[in-house]
JSON list of C-alpha atoms in Angstrom, two decimals:
[
{"chain": "O", "resi": 30, "resn": "MET", "atom": "CA", "xyz": [84.13, 116.78, 123.51]},
{"chain": "O", "resi": 31, "resn": "ILE", "atom": "CA", "xyz": [82.08, 117.07, 120.32]},
{"chain": "O", "resi": 32, "resn": "MET", "atom": "CA", "xyz": [85.07, 118.50, 118.49]},
{"chain": "O", "resi": 33, "resn": "LEU", "atom": "CA", "xyz": [87.29, 115.68, 119.73]},
{"chain": "O", "resi": 34, "resn": "ILE", "atom": "CA", "xyz": [84.79, 113.01, 118.70]},
{"chain": "O", "resi": 35, "resn": "SER", "atom": "CA", "xyz": [84.32, 114.57, 115.26]},
{"chain": "O", "resi": 36, "resn": "ALA", "atom": "CA", "xyz": [88.11, 114.57, 114.79]},
{"chain": "O", "resi": 37, "resn": "LEU", "atom": "CA", "xyz": [88.69, 110.98, 115.92]},
{"chain": "O", "resi": 38, "resn": "LEU", "atom": "CA", "xyz": [85.56, 109.19, 114.68]},
{"chain": "O", "resi": 39, "resn": "PRO", "atom": "CA", "xyz": [86.55, 108.89, 110.97]},
{"chain": "O", "resi": 40, "resn": "ALA", "atom": "CA", "xyz": [89.82, 107.15, 111.87]},
{"chain": "O", "resi": 41, "resn": "VAL", "atom": "CA", "xyz": [88.07, 104.85, 114.35]},
{"chain": "O", "resi": 42, "resn": "LEU", "atom": "CA", "xyz": [85.42, 103.81, 111.81]},
{"chain": "O", "resi": 43, "resn": "LEU", "atom": "CA", "xyz": [87.99, 103.06, 109.12]},
{"chain": "O", "resi": 44, "resn": "TRP", "atom": "CA", "xyz": [90.07, 101.07, 111.61]},
{"chain": "O", "resi": 45, "resn": "LEU", "atom": "CA", "xyz": [86.98, 99.05, 112.60]},
{"chain": "O", "resi": 46, "resn": "TYR", "atom": "CA", "xyz": [86.36, 98.24, 108.95]},
{"chain": "O", "resi": 47, "resn": "ILE", "atom": "CA", "xyz": [89.84, 96.76, 108.58]},
{"chain": "O", "resi": 48, "resn": "TRP", "atom": "CA", "xyz": [89.68, 95.03, 111.96]},
{"chain": "O", "resi": 49, "resn": "LYS", "atom": "CA", "xyz": [86.43, 93.30, 110.99]},
{"chain": "O", "resi": 50, "resn": "LYS", "atom": "CA", "xyz": [87.95, 92.14, 107.69]},
{"chain": "O", "resi": 51, "resn": "ASP", "atom": "CA", "xyz": [90.78, 90.40, 109.55]},
{"chain": "O", "resi": 52, "resn": "THR", "atom": "CA", "xyz": [89.59, 86.83, 110.06]},
{"chain": "O", "resi": 53, "resn": "GLN", "atom": "CA", "xyz": [92.54, 85.97, 112.33]},
{"chain": "O", "resi": 54, "resn": "LYS", "atom": "CA", "xyz": [92.60, 88.90, 114.75]},
{"chain": "O", "resi": 55, "resn": "GLU", "atom": "CA", "xyz": [95.94, 90.37, 115.80]},
{"chain": "O", "resi": 56, "resn": "PRO", "atom": "CA", "xyz": [96.75, 90.76, 119.52]},
{"chain": "O", "resi": 57, "resn": "THR", "atom": "CA", "xyz": [95.34, 94.00, 120.91]},
{"chain": "O", "resi": 58, "resn": "SER", "atom": "CA", "xyz": [98.74, 94.91, 122.35]},
{"chain": "O", "resi": 59, "resn": "GLN", "atom": "CA", "xyz": [100.30, 94.74, 118.88]},
{"chain": "O", "resi": 60, "resn": "LEU", "atom": "CA", "xyz": [97.56, 96.86, 117.33]},
{"chain": "O", "resi": 61, "resn": "LEU", "atom": "CA", "xyz": [97.89, 99.50, 120.05]},
{"chain": "O", "resi": 62, "resn": "ARG", "atom": "CA", "xyz": [101.65, 99.45, 119.56]},
{"chain": "O", "resi": 63, "resn": "ALA", "atom": "CA", "xyz": [101.18, 100.20, 115.87]},
{"chain": "O", "resi": 64, "resn": "VAL", "atom": "CA", "xyz": [98.75, 103.03, 116.61]},
{"chain": "O", "resi": 65, "resn": "ALA", "atom": "CA", "xyz": [101.22, 104.44, 119.16]},
{"chain": "O", "resi": 66, "resn": "TRP", "atom": "CA", "xyz": [103.95, 104.44, 116.51]},
{"chain": "O", "resi": 67, "resn": "GLY", "atom": "CA", "xyz": [101.64, 106.32, 114.17]},
{"chain": "O", "resi": 68, "resn": "VAL", "atom": "CA", "xyz": [101.10, 108.95, 116.84]},
{"chain": "O", "resi": 69, "resn": "GLY", "atom": "CA", "xyz": [104.76, 108.99, 117.85]},
{"chain": "O", "resi": 70, "resn": "ILE", "atom": "CA", "xyz": [106.15, 109.80, 114.41]},
{"chain": "O", "resi": 71, "resn": "ILE", "atom": "CA", "xyz": [104.13, 113.02, 114.16]},
{"chain": "O", "resi": 72, "resn": "LEU", "atom": "CA", "xyz": [106.76, 115.19, 115.88]},
{"chain": "O", "resi": 73, "resn": "PRO", "atom": "CA", "xyz": [109.78, 113.99, 113.86]},
{"chain": "O", "resi": 74, "resn": "VAL", "atom": "CA", "xyz": [107.71, 114.24, 110.67]},
{"chain": "O", "resi": 75, "resn": "ALA", "atom": "CA", "xyz": [106.72, 117.82, 111.52]},
{"chain": "O", "resi": 76, "resn": "LEU", "atom": "CA", "xyz": [110.37, 118.73, 112.17]},
{"chain": "O", "resi": 77, "resn": "VAL", "atom": "CA", "xyz": [111.57, 117.22, 108.90]},
{"chain": "O", "resi": 78, "resn": "GLU", "atom": "CA", "xyz": [108.75, 118.87, 106.96]},
{"chain": "O", "resi": 79, "resn": "LYS", "atom": "CA", "xyz": [109.61, 122.22, 108.51]},
{"chain": "O", "resi": 80, "resn": "LEU", "atom": "CA", "xyz": [113.27, 121.90, 107.55]},
{"chain": "O", "resi": 81, "resn": "ILE", "atom": "CA", "xyz": [112.48, 120.85, 103.99]},
{"chain": "O", "resi": 82, "resn": "GLY", "atom": "CA", "xyz": [109.95, 123.68, 103.67]},
{"chain": "O", "resi": 83, "resn": "LEU", "atom": "CA", "xyz": [112.55, 126.21, 104.84]},
{"chain": "O", "resi": 84, "resn": "PHE", "atom": "CA", "xyz": [115.07, 124.84, 102.35]},
{"chain": "O", "resi": 85, "resn": "LEU", "atom": "CA", "xyz": [112.66, 124.96, 99.41]},
{"chain": "O", "resi": 86, "resn": "PHE", "atom": "CA", "xyz": [110.65, 128.09, 100.13]},
{"chain": "O", "resi": 87, "resn": "GLY", "atom": "CA", "xyz": [112.40, 130.03, 102.88]},
{"chain": "O", "resi": 88, "resn": "GLU", "atom": "CA", "xyz": [110.97, 131.43, 106.11]},
{"chain": "O", "resi": 89, "resn": "GLY", "atom": "CA", "xyz": [107.28, 132.19, 105.66]},
{"chain": "O", "resi": 90, "resn": "GLY", "atom": "CA", "xyz": [107.48, 131.38, 101.97]},
{"chain": "O", "resi": 91, "resn": "ALA", "atom": "CA", "xyz": [104.69, 129.66, 100.09]},
{"chain": "O", "resi": 92, "resn": "PRO", "atom": "CA", "xyz": [104.50, 128.35, 96.53]},
{"chain": "O", "resi": 93, "resn": "THR", "atom": "CA", "xyz": [102.40, 130.31, 94.04]},
{"chain": "O", "resi": 94, "resn": "THR", "atom": "CA", "xyz": [102.77, 128.06, 90.98]},
{"chain": "O", "resi": 95, "resn": "LEU", "atom": "CA", "xyz": [101.65, 124.52, 90.19]},
{"chain": "O", "resi": 96, "resn": "VAL", "atom": "CA", "xyz": [105.29, 123.43, 90.11]},
{"chain": "O", "resi": 97, "resn": "GLY", "atom": "CA", "xyz": [105.80, 124.89, 93.57]},
{"chain": "O", "resi": 98, "resn": "THR", "atom": "CA", "xyz": [102.65, 123.37, 95.08]},
{"chain": "O", "resi": 99, "resn": "THR", "atom": "CA", "xyz": [103.50, 120.00, 93.54]},
{"chain": "O", "resi": 100, "resn": "ALA", "atom": "CA", "xyz": [107.02, 120.20, 94.99]},
{"chain": "O", "resi": 101, "resn": "MET", "atom": "CA", "xyz": [105.53, 121.00, 98.39]},
{"chain": "O", "resi": 102, "resn": "ALA", "atom": "CA", "xyz": [103.05, 118.15, 98.09]},
{"chain": "O", "resi": 103, "resn": "PHE", "atom": "CA", "xyz": [105.72, 115.55, 97.37]},
{"chain": "O", "resi": 104, "resn": "PHE", "atom": "CA", "xyz": [108.85, 116.77, 99.16]},
{"chain": "O", "resi": 105, "resn": "VAL", "atom": "CA", "xyz": [107.36, 118.54, 102.20]},
{"chain": "O", "resi": 106, "resn": "ALA", "atom": "CA", "xyz": [104.40, 116.21, 102.82]},
{"chain": "O", "resi": 107, "resn": "ALA", "atom": "CA", "xyz": [104.27, 112.86, 100.99]},
{"chain": "O", "resi": 108, "resn": "ILE", "atom": "CA", "xyz": [107.88, 111.68, 101.16]},
{"chain": "O", "resi": 109, "resn": "PRO", "atom": "CA", "xyz": [108.55, 112.50, 104.84]},
{"chain": "O", "resi": 110, "resn": "GLU", "atom": "CA", "xyz": [105.19, 111.21, 106.06]},
{"chain": "O", "resi": 111, "resn": "GLU", "atom": "CA", "xyz": [105.17, 107.98, 104.09]},
{"chain": "O", "resi": 112, "resn": "GLY", "atom": "CA", "xyz": [108.87, 107.44, 104.77]},
{"chain": "O", "resi": 113, "resn": "PHE", "atom": "CA", "xyz": [108.39, 107.60, 108.54]},
{"chain": "O", "resi": 114, "resn": "LYS", "atom": "CA", "xyz": [105.27, 105.41, 108.32]},
{"chain": "O", "resi": 115, "resn": "LEU", "atom": "CA", "xyz": [107.28, 102.78, 106.46]},
{"chain": "O", "resi": 116, "resn": "LEU", "atom": "CA", "xyz": [110.06, 102.94, 109.05]},
{"chain": "O", "resi": 117, "resn": "ALA", "atom": "CA", "xyz": [107.46, 102.41, 111.78]},
{"chain": "O", "resi": 118, "resn": "LEU", "atom": "CA", "xyz": [105.85, 99.52, 109.87]},
{"chain": "O", "resi": 119, "resn": "HIS", "atom": "CA", "xyz": [109.21, 97.83, 109.33]},
{"chain": "O", "resi": 120, "resn": "HIS", "atom": "CA", "xyz": [110.10, 98.24, 113.00]},
{"chain": "O", "resi": 121, "resn": "ILE", "atom": "CA", "xyz": [106.81, 96.64, 114.09]},
{"chain": "O", "resi": 122, "resn": "LEU", "atom": "CA", "xyz": [106.78, 93.75, 111.61]},
{"chain": "O", "resi": 123, "resn": "LYS", "atom": "CA", "xyz": [110.47, 92.85, 111.56]},
{"chain": "O", "resi": 124, "resn": "ASN", "atom": "CA", "xyz": [110.79, 89.51, 113.34]},
{"chain": "O", "resi": 125, "resn": "ASN", "atom": "CA", "xyz": [107.17, 89.80, 114.50]},
{"chain": "O", "resi": 126, "resn": "PRO", "atom": "CA", "xyz": [105.77, 86.26, 115.05]},
{"chain": "O", "resi": 127, "resn": "TYR", "atom": "CA", "xyz": [102.22, 87.54, 114.53]},
{"chain": "O", "resi": 128, "resn": "PHE", "atom": "CA", "xyz": [103.01, 88.68, 110.99]},
{"chain": "O", "resi": 129, "resn": "ASP", "atom": "CA", "xyz": [101.87, 85.40, 109.48]},
{"chain": "O", "resi": 130, "resn": "GLU", "atom": "CA", "xyz": [99.11, 86.39, 107.04]},
{"chain": "O", "resi": 131, "resn": "HIS", "atom": "CA", "xyz": [98.99, 88.44, 103.86]},
{"chain": "O", "resi": 132, "resn": "PHE", "atom": "CA", "xyz": [96.35, 90.76, 105.33]},
{"chain": "O", "resi": 133, "resn": "ASP", "atom": "CA", "xyz": [98.49, 91.55, 108.37]},
{"chain": "O", "resi": 134, "resn": "GLY", "atom": "CA", "xyz": [100.62, 94.03, 106.43]},
{"chain": "O", "resi": 135, "resn": "ILE", "atom": "CA", "xyz": [97.52, 96.07, 105.69]},
{"chain": "O", "resi": 136, "resn": "VAL", "atom": "CA", "xyz": [96.22, 95.78, 109.27]},
{"chain": "O", "resi": 137, "resn": "TYR", "atom": "CA", "xyz": [99.40, 97.14, 110.85]},
{"chain": "O", "resi": 138, "resn": "ALA", "atom": "CA", "xyz": [99.96, 99.79, 108.17]},
{"chain": "O", "resi": 139, "resn": "VAL", "atom": "CA", "xyz": [96.41, 101.06, 108.66]},
{"chain": "O", "resi": 140, "resn": "CYS", "atom": "CA", "xyz": [96.91, 101.23, 112.44]},
{"chain": "O", "resi": 141, "resn": "ILE", "atom": "CA", "xyz": [99.99, 103.38, 111.89]},
{"chain": "O", "resi": 142, "resn": "GLY", "atom": "CA", "xyz": [98.39, 105.53, 109.19]},
{"chain": "O", "resi": 143, "resn": "LEU", "atom": "CA", "xyz": [95.19, 106.15, 111.12]},
{"chain": "O", "resi": 144, "resn": "GLY", "atom": "CA", "xyz": [97.06, 106.83, 114.36]},
{"chain": "O", "resi": 145, "resn": "PHE", "atom": "CA", "xyz": [98.95, 109.51, 112.49]},
{"chain": "O", "resi": 146, "resn": "ALA", "atom": "CA", "xyz": [95.81, 110.81, 110.74]},
{"chain": "O", "resi": 147, "resn": "ALA", "atom": "CA", "xyz": [93.73, 110.94, 113.94]},
{"chain": "O", "resi": 148, "resn": "VAL", "atom": "CA", "xyz": [96.15, 113.19, 115.80]},
{"chain": "O", "resi": 149, "resn": "GLU", "atom": "CA", "xyz": [96.75, 115.32, 112.71]},
{"chain": "O", "resi": 150, "resn": "ASN", "atom": "CA", "xyz": [92.98, 115.69, 112.37]},
{"chain": "O", "resi": 151, "resn": "VAL", "atom": "CA", "xyz": [92.62, 116.79, 115.98]},
{"chain": "O", "resi": 152, "resn": "GLY", "atom": "CA", "xyz": [95.19, 119.51, 115.32]},
{"chain": "O", "resi": 153, "resn": "TYR", "atom": "CA", "xyz": [93.32, 120.79, 112.26]},
{"chain": "O", "resi": 154, "resn": "VAL", "atom": "CA", "xyz": [89.87, 120.69, 113.86]},
{"chain": "O", "resi": 155, "resn": "PHE", "atom": "CA", "xyz": [90.92, 122.44, 117.09]},
{"chain": "O", "resi": 156, "resn": "SER", "atom": "CA", "xyz": [92.88, 125.15, 115.25]},
{"chain": "O", "resi": 157, "resn": "GLN", "atom": "CA", "xyz": [90.01, 126.36, 113.06]},
{"chain": "O", "resi": 158, "resn": "ASP", "atom": "CA", "xyz": [87.10, 128.63, 113.94]},
{"chain": "O", "resi": 159, "resn": "ASN", "atom": "CA", "xyz": [84.89, 126.85, 111.38]},
{"chain": "O", "resi": 160, "resn": "TRP", "atom": "CA", "xyz": [85.86, 123.52, 112.91]},
{"chain": "O", "resi": 161, "resn": "ALA", "atom": "CA", "xyz": [82.64, 121.72, 111.89]},
{"chain": "O", "resi": 162, "resn": "ALA", "atom": "CA", "xyz": [83.22, 122.37, 108.18]},
{"chain": "O", "resi": 163, "resn": "VAL", "atom": "CA", "xyz": [86.87, 121.35, 108.55]},
{"chain": "O", "resi": 164, "resn": "ALA", "atom": "CA", "xyz": [85.90, 118.16, 110.39]},
{"chain": "O", "resi": 165, "resn": "ILE", "atom": "CA", "xyz": [83.38, 117.19, 107.70]},
{"chain": "O", "resi": 166, "resn": "ALA", "atom": "CA", "xyz": [85.74, 117.92, 104.82]},
{"chain": "O", "resi": 167, "resn": "ARG", "atom": "CA", "xyz": [88.62, 116.03, 106.38]},
{"chain": "O", "resi": 168, "resn": "SER", "atom": "CA", "xyz": [86.41, 113.08, 107.34]},
{"chain": "O", "resi": 169, "resn": "LEU", "atom": "CA", "xyz": [85.48, 112.72, 103.66]},
{"chain": "O", "resi": 170, "resn": "LEU", "atom": "CA", "xyz": [88.90, 113.33, 102.13]},
{"chain": "O", "resi": 171, "resn": "ALA", "atom": "CA", "xyz": [92.01, 113.64, 104.32]},
{"chain": "O", "resi": 172, "resn": "VAL", "atom": "CA", "xyz": [91.50, 110.84, 106.85]},
{"chain": "O", "resi": 173, "resn": "PRO", "atom": "CA", "xyz": [90.29, 108.33, 104.21]},
{"chain": "O", "resi": 174, "resn": "GLY", "atom": "CA", "xyz": [93.29, 109.48, 102.18]},
{"chain": "O", "resi": 175, "resn": "HIS", "atom": "CA", "xyz": [95.71, 108.40, 104.91]},
{"chain": "O", "resi": 176, "resn": "TYR", "atom": "CA", "xyz": [93.77, 105.13, 105.12]},
{"chain": "O", "resi": 177, "resn": "THR", "atom": "CA", "xyz": [94.24, 104.40, 101.42]},
{"chain": "O", "resi": 178, "resn": "PHE", "atom": "CA", "xyz": [97.94, 105.32, 101.51]},
{"chain": "O", "resi": 179, "resn": "ALA", "atom": "CA", "xyz": [98.31, 102.83, 104.38]},
{"chain": "O", "resi": 180, "resn": "VAL", "atom": "CA", "xyz": [96.43, 100.08, 102.53]},
{"chain": "O", "resi": 181, "resn": "ILE", "atom": "CA", "xyz": [98.73, 100.52, 99.54]},
{"chain": "O", "resi": 182, "resn": "MET", "atom": "CA", "xyz": [101.85, 100.41, 101.72]},
{"chain": "O", "resi": 183, "resn": "GLY", "atom": "CA", "xyz": [100.69, 97.39, 103.70]},
{"chain": "O", "resi": 184, "resn": "TYR", "atom": "CA", "xyz": [99.70, 95.56, 100.53]},
{"chain": "O", "resi": 185, "resn": "TYR", "atom": "CA", "xyz": [103.14, 95.90, 98.93]},
{"chain": "O", "resi": 186, "resn": "TYR", "atom": "CA", "xyz": [104.88, 95.17, 102.23]},
{"chain": "O", "resi": 187, "resn": "SER", "atom": "CA", "xyz": [103.03, 91.85, 102.47]},
{"chain": "O", "resi": 188, "resn": "VAL", "atom": "CA", "xyz": [103.61, 91.03, 98.81]},
{"chain": "O", "resi": 189, "resn": "HIS", "atom": "CA", "xyz": [107.34, 91.56, 99.31]},
{"chain": "O", "resi": 190, "resn": "HIS", "atom": "CA", "xyz": [107.38, 89.53, 102.52]},
{"chain": "O", "resi": 191, "resn": "PHE", "atom": "CA", "xyz": [105.26, 86.56, 101.42]},
{"chain": "O", "resi": 192, "resn": "VAL", "atom": "CA", "xyz": [105.16, 86.47, 97.61]},
{"chain": "O", "resi": 193, "resn": "ASN", "atom": "CA", "xyz": [107.82, 88.35, 95.67]},
{"chain": "O", "resi": 194, "resn": "ARG", "atom": "CA", "xyz": [111.16, 89.47, 97.11]},
{"chain": "O", "resi": 195, "resn": "SER", "atom": "CA", "xyz": [112.15, 91.45, 94.04]},
{"chain": "O", "resi": 196, "resn": "PRO", "atom": "CA", "xyz": [113.76, 94.89, 94.50]},
{"chain": "O", "resi": 197, "resn": "TRP", "atom": "CA", "xyz": [110.94, 96.46, 92.47]},
{"chain": "O", "resi": 198, "resn": "VAL", "atom": "CA", "xyz": [108.27, 95.29, 94.92]},
{"chain": "O", "resi": 199, "resn": "ALA", "atom": "CA", "xyz": [110.42, 96.60, 97.78]},
{"chain": "O", "resi": 200, "resn": "VAL", "atom": "CA", "xyz": [110.60, 99.99, 96.06]},
{"chain": "O", "resi": 201, "resn": "CYS", "atom": "CA", "xyz": [106.83, 99.97, 95.49]},
{"chain": "O", "resi": 202, "resn": "THR", "atom": "CA", "xyz": [106.31, 99.67, 99.25]},
{"chain": "O", "resi": 203, "resn": "LEU", "atom": "CA", "xyz": [107.32, 103.33, 99.50]},
{"chain": "O", "resi": 204, "resn": "LEU", "atom": "CA", "xyz": [106.93, 104.56, 95.93]},
{"chain": "O", "resi": 205, "resn": "MET", "atom": "CA", "xyz": [103.26, 103.75, 95.48]},
{"chain": "O", "resi": 206, "resn": "PRO", "atom": "CA", "xyz": [101.97, 105.40, 98.69]},
{"chain": "O", "resi": 207, "resn": "VAL", "atom": "CA", "xyz": [104.20, 108.41, 98.00]},
{"chain": "O", "resi": 208, "resn": "LEU", "atom": "CA", "xyz": [102.76, 108.77, 94.49]},
{"chain": "O", "resi": 209, "resn": "ALA", "atom": "CA", "xyz": [99.21, 108.47, 95.85]},
{"chain": "O", "resi": 210, "resn": "HIS", "atom": "CA", "xyz": [99.85, 110.88, 98.73]},
{"chain": "O", "resi": 211, "resn": "GLY", "atom": "CA", "xyz": [101.77, 113.38, 96.60]},
{"chain": "O", "resi": 212, "resn": "THR", "atom": "CA", "xyz": [99.10, 113.44, 93.91]},
{"chain": "O", "resi": 213, "resn": "TYR", "atom": "CA", "xyz": [96.38, 113.89, 96.53]},
{"chain": "O", "resi": 214, "resn": "ASP", "atom": "CA", "xyz": [98.20, 116.81, 98.17]},
{"chain": "O", "resi": 215, "resn": "ALA", "atom": "CA", "xyz": [99.16, 118.41, 94.85]},
{"chain": "O", "resi": 216, "resn": "LEU", "atom": "CA", "xyz": [95.49, 118.54, 93.86]},
{"chain": "O", "resi": 217, "resn": "ALA", "atom": "CA", "xyz": [94.44, 119.71, 97.33]},
{"chain": "O", "resi": 218, "resn": "MET", "atom": "CA", "xyz": [97.09, 122.47, 97.36]},
{"chain": "O", "resi": 219, "resn": "SER", "atom": "CA", "xyz": [96.29, 123.74, 93.86]},
{"chain": "O", "resi": 220, "resn": "GLY", "atom": "CA", "xyz": [94.07, 126.40, 95.40]},
{"chain": "O", "resi": 221, "resn": "MET", "atom": "CA", "xyz": [97.25, 128.17, 96.57]},
{"chain": "O", "resi": 222, "resn": "VAL", "atom": "CA", "xyz": [97.81, 129.21, 92.93]},
{"chain": "O", "resi": 223, "resn": "ASP", "atom": "CA", "xyz": [94.39, 130.83, 92.45]},
{"chain": "O", "resi": 224, "resn": "GLU", "atom": "CA", "xyz": [90.73, 130.03, 93.00]},
{"chain": "O", "resi": 225, "resn": "TYR", "atom": "CA", "xyz": [90.10, 128.84, 89.45]},
{"chain": "O", "resi": 226, "resn": "VAL", "atom": "CA", "xyz": [92.99, 126.41, 89.48]},
{"chain": "O", "resi": 227, "resn": "GLY", "atom": "CA", "xyz": [91.86, 125.34, 92.95]},
{"chain": "O", "resi": 228, "resn": "GLY", "atom": "CA", "xyz": [88.33, 124.66, 91.70]},
{"chain": "O", "resi": 229, "resn": "ILE", "atom": "CA", "xyz": [89.60, 122.43, 88.91]},
{"chain": "O", "resi": 230, "resn": "GLY", "atom": "CA", "xyz": [92.00, 120.78, 91.33]},
{"chain": "O", "resi": 231, "resn": "PHE", "atom": "CA", "xyz": [89.19, 120.00, 93.77]},
{"chain": "O", "resi": 232, "resn": "ILE", "atom": "CA", "xyz": [87.06, 118.34, 91.07]},
{"chain": "O", "resi": 233, "resn": "LEU", "atom": "CA", "xyz": [90.05, 116.23, 90.01]},
{"chain": "O", "resi": 234, "resn": "LEU", "atom": "CA", "xyz": [90.74, 115.46, 93.67]},
{"chain": "O", "resi": 235, "resn": "VAL", "atom": "CA", "xyz": [87.25, 114.02, 94.19]},
{"chain": "O", "resi": 236, "resn": "PHE", "atom": "CA", "xyz": [87.61, 111.76, 91.15]},
{"chain": "O", "resi": 237, "resn": "PHE", "atom": "CA", "xyz": [91.12, 110.76, 92.23]},
{"chain": "O", "resi": 238, "resn": "CYS", "atom": "CA", "xyz": [89.87, 109.85, 95.72]},
{"chain": "O", "resi": 239, "resn": "ILE", "atom": "CA", "xyz": [87.06, 107.71, 94.31]},
{"chain": "O", "resi": 240, "resn": "ARG", "atom": "CA", "xyz": [89.55, 105.88, 92.09]},
{"chain": "O", "resi": 241, "resn": "MET", "atom": "CA", "xyz": [92.03, 105.49, 94.94]},
{"chain": "O", "resi": 242, "resn": "HIS", "atom": "CA", "xyz": [89.42, 104.04, 97.29]},
{"chain": "O", "resi": 243, "resn": "LYS", "atom": "CA", "xyz": [88.33, 101.51, 94.67]},
{"chain": "O", "resi": 244, "resn": "ARG", "atom": "CA", "xyz": [91.93, 100.36, 94.29]},
{"chain": "O", "resi": 245, "resn": "ALA", "atom": "CA", "xyz": [92.37, 100.18, 98.06]},
{"chain": "O", "resi": 246, "resn": "LYS", "atom": "CA", "xyz": [89.20, 98.09, 98.43]},
{"chain": "O", "resi": 247, "resn": "ALA", "atom": "CA", "xyz": [90.44, 95.73, 95.71]},
{"chain": "O", "resi": 248, "resn": "LYS", "atom": "CA", "xyz": [93.76, 95.28, 97.52]},
{"chain": "O", "resi": 249, "resn": "VAL", "atom": "CA", "xyz": [91.99, 94.61, 100.83]},
{"chain": "O", "resi": 250, "resn": "LEU", "atom": "CA", "xyz": [89.76, 91.96, 99.25]},
{"chain": "O", "resi": 251, "resn": "ALA", "atom": "CA", "xyz": [92.70, 90.42, 97.39]},
{"chain": "O", "resi": 252, "resn": "MET", "atom": "CA", "xyz": [94.64, 89.89, 100.60]},
{"chain": "O", "resi": 253, "resn": "VAL", "atom": "CA", "xyz": [91.59, 88.55, 102.44]},
{"chain": "O", "resi": 254, "resn": "GLU", "atom": "CA", "xyz": [91.06, 86.00, 99.67]},
{"chain": "O", "resi": 255, "resn": "LYS", "atom": "CA", "xyz": [94.74, 84.97, 99.73]},
{"chain": "O", "resi": 256, "resn": "ASP", "atom": "CA", "xyz": [94.47, 84.23, 103.44]},
{"chain": "O", "resi": 257, "resn": "LYS", "atom": "CA", "xyz": [91.22, 82.28, 102.97]},
{"chain": "O", "resi": 258, "resn": "GLY", "atom": "CA", "xyz": [92.99, 80.09, 100.45]},
{"chain": "O", "resi": 259, "resn": "LEU", "atom": "CA", "xyz": [95.93, 79.67, 102.85]},
{"chain": "O", "resi": 260, "resn": "PHE", "atom": "CA", "xyz": [93.74, 78.44, 105.72]},
{"chain": "O", "resi": 261, "resn": "GLN", "atom": "CA", "xyz": [91.55, 76.28, 103.51]},
{"chain": "O", "resi": 262, "resn": "GLY", "atom": "CA", "xyz": [94.68, 74.65, 102.12]}
]
């Protein structure tokens, strides 16, 4: 039970933060539906990642260069995961009558992203002997990482829906979270090259995460302010 709580708590706390920021609360059934989609895409994502990994590195193969780890970060992890999250978000919000505020894009994207991250985190925590250290590390980096990727995706999805229908904004809905996710994973995977490269990569990862969270917070506040202006008007 302690292991399960330690795996799920970071996602729950981040979700509560977003839920409290939403001044016009979404129906619970819609939020649970979004979380369920985040959980449900895990299996197809895992299958696609496995197939891409086999194509790039072969059976049991692993990259040993920065080029290889970066390719794994983007093509095996970031693109499939963010692509399926976007498909889930589009499915939930297409013709959804409750999608009537700028902040809603972030709310639903975060539900999907944290649903995905919570189950992924359970898998990591329960598969490691040093589960406590894994749980702490992932609660500080990996789960908040999925949260920030979701905020970025939801932000651009809402901008495209409510503000700017340009093709570039539509592309950014996937491109920006993929760039953030791929960069995060590339730095996190740099230790596969050697311990010195991994040490430098970890330092850069911490700074990158701090920067990414600041940008995510700014996007959250920007959308909250847009909705305040909408209701005041």
